[in-house]
Amino acid sequence: MQNTVTPTHCPYCALQCGMNLTPAPDGSSVEVRERADFPVNRGALCGKGRTAPEVLSSRVRLTSPRVRDAGGALVPASWEEALGRVAEGLGRTRARSGADAVGVFGGGGLTNEKAYSLGKFARVVLGTSQIDYNGRFCMSSAAAAGNTAFGLDRGLPFPLEDIPRTGCVILVGSNPAETMPPSLRYFTELRENGGTLIVVDPRRTRTAEHADLHLAPRPGTDLALALGLLHLVVAEGRTDEAYVRERTAGWEETRAAAMAHWPEYVERITGVSVPELREAVRLFCEPEAAMVLTARGPEQQSKGTDTVGAWINLCLATGRAGRPLSGYGCLTGQGNGQGGREHGQKADQLPGYRKLTDPAARAHVAEVWGVDPESLPGPGRSAYELLDALGTDIRALLLMGSNPVVSAPRAAHVEERIRSLDFLAVCDVVLSETAALADVVLPVTQWAEETGTTTSLEGRVLLRRRALTPPEGVRSDLEVLHELAARLGGGRNLEKGFPTDPEEVFEELRRASAGGLADYSGITYRRLAEENGVFWPCPASGGPEEDVHPGTPRLFHDRFATEDGRARFVPVSHRPIAEEPDEEYPVLLTTGRVVAQYQSGAQTRRVDELNAAAPGPFVELHPRLAERIGAAEGEPVAVVSRRGRAVAPARITTAIRPDTVFMPFHWAGEGRANTLTNPALDPTSRMPEFKACAVRVEAVAAGEPARATPWADGSRPARRTPTLRWGAADRPRR
Ligand SMILES: Nc1nc2c(c(=O)[nH]1)N[C@H]1C(S)=C(S)[C@@H](COP(=O)(O)OP(=O)(O)OC[C@H]3O[C@@H](n4cnc5c(=O)[nH]c(N)nc54)[C@H](O)[C@@H]3O)O[C@H]1N2
Ligand SMILES: Nc1nc2c(c(=O)[nH]1)N[C@H]1C(S)=C(S)[C@@H](COP(=O)(O)OP(=O)(O)OC[C@H]3O[C@@H](n4cnc5c(=O)[nH]c(N)nc54)[C@H](O)[C@@H]3O)O[C@H]1N2
Ligand code: SF4
Ligand SMILES: [Mo]
């Protein structure tokens, strides 16, 4: 194995770029090389993918379990001892306080096999309903809206290769130039082919630089923006009446709701001028085909589900869904952001995108699992609610594939909740900020050292292959679950249901997903290797080999996945963000990403080249706001919300609205953006409002001691910043 080239996929984002791994001459590591045969990225990689092997090095990773000793230090231990401590910690809590006192928290970076096994482990071994995962913070609003409108949630209902051939794309709150750089090509090709790109983002991002039209709404107002566009579509007679009649339901109510959102009213709410709204409608409606793609900007809001619904309404009213080169799509985020939401680590879900509350789904999955359907618990809490319950109702936690101390909203509170647990076990590849708080840390194998499948943002199931022998001292997540099942099974031999061979797990997943919305039953490892991935749904044919289902790159062309085959309009109305600015907190904070760091930074902050490119947090602010508060470029500013205070250097730029500041969330410590964010949840998706909260911004006197601790007692005299308005002069020039 050591001397061959292994074609595989990047460990990070949902683009799942293809790459070849070749062993380094001494065989101890691998090098990333171009893999031209994978069509999505055609060999191109961003810096994170290119440097991913750095995290395989034992210089930065964990290579032996750690347990907390009597003095409170995390010290190396044997696997026997560590696994024993985990089984004891989880088992004791379960015995003392019931199964629901044990929580499980997963991640959208886990392979399908791991996500499936983790969900099964929670319900079958622990018997707890309290499992959810970080994908709740990612795409849950788009998923909820997609399920309602189309009866099915798959990030993109078409392959990326369709983008350059459509007429217009509206990218809402998505910055692929930084978050999926190789995908930018699809948008530049779109323009080369004569199509247009509209970017909706409160910042003039690197992506917006490529746009024909950049709309810069006030954070948290995308719902009003979409309603304003729909209003103009109707007023200008651009509705596709025949399509609405034949393929949709619920138009009248939605039309009425949109008509209440006059363009002038929408301009006041969003700061996007009426002529800009008209121009957007013209660009979107004139071509034969067009698309709307959303990402975290409009989704990570306490009304994210309604907001995505409003953008879907716009597509439906104009006949731009379920037709060639047209549609609504959500750009999923994590490596397995799509598959991770389909196979049962979500609080309300069973494999195959089945509902935990559906008796037929319970019966089907229980049969595959060899358990009584009655024994399966019901739905549990959503991610933030689960984290918020730690130390109270939930007393022990098993965490796999997330670093909530950095990435959860209101992170200081979440950190405090985690510290108050009776027992915490973390499986990770590095000692993340959250792992550092654990009673037991189990070091696991990584992407290049194990085989497994992921499902990319296109809904394409892919095979990641093992290219390297893992270092001694680490085990795979699947082995961990197998061992814990043996120890927690109480003589019931439960470990048999937790194979350590990923292909064996996948074979079971195929059966569990069969007949569900996300049907993988026609997919095999062999096909994945031969076909460069297969798009779900892909049911097993049941017939001869030649009769295999080809997979489904494009959805909804004949009918939507609703019962009657029609898409559903959802009547929605504008409502404000959960925490509007006021005198004390007059500025809006929004948060997001930079190209060189990934998520909580647990992996990428361990790579020198990436740290050189993005060494630490910053606060992006407009020169007018900087002048008001006396901030200077590169000097520290404090951002204060009702939840706490963060300090980071100022980055002054006209690319952001003057009423808004932006912070990336990749760092811990005093520059942690999530110290500030508001955990106000969307009522349907339970998504927290990462993208908008009220803050005060202050220049920090040089030499002021850094304050890492949050303070929210209001004891500090407020330095008032007058509310800033977004005037025409501030608008970034096109
Ligand atoms: N480099 C890098 N790439 C990544 C990741 C990473 O951490 N680093 N993470 C991956 C994951 S898990 C995800 S989910 C994706 C996320 O990918 P994106 O959604 O592209 O990333 P974000 O930076 O969170 O948000 C996108 C844009 O939303 C804008 N925005 C903020 N508030 C609003 C608003 O109210 N309305 C609108 N319309 N826009 C707003 C921000 O200014 C930002 O430019 O990236 C994936 N790729
Ligand atoms: N303010 C703000 N906060 C946000 C967001 C935002 O836009 N703004 N975005 C949210 C979004 S979209 C997301 S997806 C979350 C992500 O935030 P997190 O859930 O914290 O994501 P990661 O940093 O990727 O954490 C993954 C952890 O699992 C480890 N890991 C990686 N692979 C494996 C594996 O195979 N097995 C195991 N056991 N461990 C593994 C990594 O080392 C890392 O410690 O952050 C959310 N938080
Ligand atoms: S764009 Fe995403 S998948 Fe591609 S190399 Fe970068 S992090 Fe990896
Ligand atoms: Mo995400």
Tab-separated table of C-alpha atoms and ligand atoms in Angstrom, residues 13-14 48 138 172-176 178-180 200-203 205 217-222 295-298 300-301 331-334 590-599 662 665-666 691-692, ligand 1:
chain	number	residue	atom	x	y	z
A	13	CYS	CA	-15.120	21.220	3.410
A	14	ALA	CA	-18.177	19.984	1.528
A	48	LYS	CA	-6.103	23.942	3.558
A	138	CYS	CA	-24.714	24.733	9.798
A	172	VAL	CA	-27.071	34.767	-0.878
A	173	GLY	CA	-24.703	35.044	2.091
A	174	SER	CA	-22.118	32.780	0.577
A	175	ASN	CA	-18.452	33.539	0.099
A	176	PRO	CA	-17.067	30.652	-1.959
A	178	GLU	CA	-12.891	32.023	0.710
A	179	THR	CA	-14.945	29.022	1.753
A	180	MET	CA	-14.650	26.822	-1.370
A	200	VAL	CA	-26.022	39.338	-1.472
A	201	ASP	CA	-23.654	40.016	1.424
A	202	PRO	CA	-23.289	42.881	3.921
A	203	ARG	CA	-19.614	42.843	3.022
A	205	THR	CA	-16.253	39.968	-0.143
A	217	PRO	CA	-28.222	44.344	3.046
A	218	ARG	CA	-28.119	44.973	6.734
A	219	PRO	CA	-27.396	41.615	8.439
A	220	GLY	CA	-30.519	39.667	9.274
A	221	THR	CA	-32.763	41.274	6.647
A	222	ASP	CA	-32.547	38.742	3.803
A	295	ALA	CA	-25.182	29.550	2.445
A	296	ARG	CA	-24.759	30.520	6.065
A	297	GLY	CA	-25.487	34.259	5.680
A	298	PRO	CA	-29.285	33.995	5.421
A	300	GLN	CA	-27.784	31.298	10.471
A	301	GLN	CA	-30.555	33.547	11.644
A	331	LEU	CA	-24.157	25.115	-0.362
A	332	THR	CA	-23.518	22.704	2.520
A	333	GLY	CA	-20.398	23.267	4.562
A	334	GLN	CA	-18.604	20.422	6.262
A	590	THR	CA	-21.831	39.322	12.016
A	591	THR	CA	-19.436	36.393	11.871
A	592	GLY	CA	-17.973	33.972	9.346
A	593	ARG	CA	-14.821	32.587	7.835
A	594	VAL	CA	-11.467	33.351	6.274
A	595	VAL	CA	-9.889	31.224	3.594
A	596	ALA	CA	-6.880	29.917	5.527
A	597	GLN	CA	-8.634	28.633	8.667
A	598	TYR	CA	-11.235	25.921	9.074
A	599	GLN	CA	-14.073	26.108	11.587
A	662	PHE	CA	-17.434	41.275	11.154
A	665	PHE	CA	-14.882	32.611	14.501
A	666	HIS	CA	-11.804	30.381	14.130
A	691	LYS	CA	-25.085	36.116	11.771
A	692	ALA	CA	-26.521	39.051	13.709
B	1	LIG	N1	-11.883	28.597	4.696
B	1	LIG	C1	-12.950	27.944	5.191
B	1	LIG	N2	-13.803	27.323	4.359
B	1	LIG	C2	-14.881	26.683	4.866
B	1	LIG	C3	-15.112	26.613	6.257
B	1	LIG	C4	-14.192	27.278	7.109
B	1	LIG	O1	-14.341	27.281	8.347
B	1	LIG	N3	-13.129	27.931	6.542
B	1	LIG	N4	-16.202	25.972	6.758
B	1	LIG	C5	-17.023	25.149	5.880
B	1	LIG	C6	-18.382	25.150	6.447
B	1	LIG	S1	-18.772	24.052	7.697
B	1	LIG	C7	-19.338	25.979	6.003
B	1	LIG	S2	-20.886	25.943	6.740
B	1	LIG	C8	-19.141	26.831	4.837
B	1	LIG	C9	-19.703	28.251	5.035
B	1	LIG	O2	-19.528	28.971	3.876
B	1	LIG	P1	-20.112	30.455	3.748
B	1	LIG	O3	-21.540	30.484	4.064
B	1	LIG	O4	-19.657	30.974	2.446
B	1	LIG	O5	-19.288	31.182	4.941
B	1	LIG	P2	-19.522	32.328	6.017
B	1	LIG	O6	-18.276	33.136	6.022
B	1	LIG	O7	-19.968	31.773	7.306
B	1	LIG	O8	-20.735	33.244	5.517
B	1	LIG	C10	-20.835	33.685	4.193
B	1	LIG	C11	-21.090	35.171	4.090
B	1	LIG	O9	-22.274	35.543	4.762
B	1	LIG	C12	-22.154	36.920	4.989
B	1	LIG	N5	-23.205	37.360	5.903
B	1	LIG	C13	-23.132	37.656	7.206
B	1	LIG	N6	-24.333	38.020	7.680
B	1	LIG	C14	-25.189	37.980	6.627
B	1	LIG	C15	-26.565	38.257	6.462
B	1	LIG	O10	-27.297	38.613	7.376
B	1	LIG	N7	-27.086	38.103	5.206
B	1	LIG	C16	-26.322	37.722	4.142
B	1	LIG	N8	-26.904	37.610	2.957
B	1	LIG	N9	-25.026	37.452	4.283
B	1	LIG	C17	-24.471	37.570	5.502
B	1	LIG	C18	-20.758	37.070	5.523
B	1	LIG	O11	-20.312	38.407	5.345
B	1	LIG	C19	-20.000	36.035	4.702
B	1	LIG	O12	-19.259	36.639	3.674
B	1	LIG	O13	-17.755	26.963	4.550
B	1	LIG	C20	-17.058	25.720	4.478
B	1	LIG	N10	-15.743	26.074	4.010
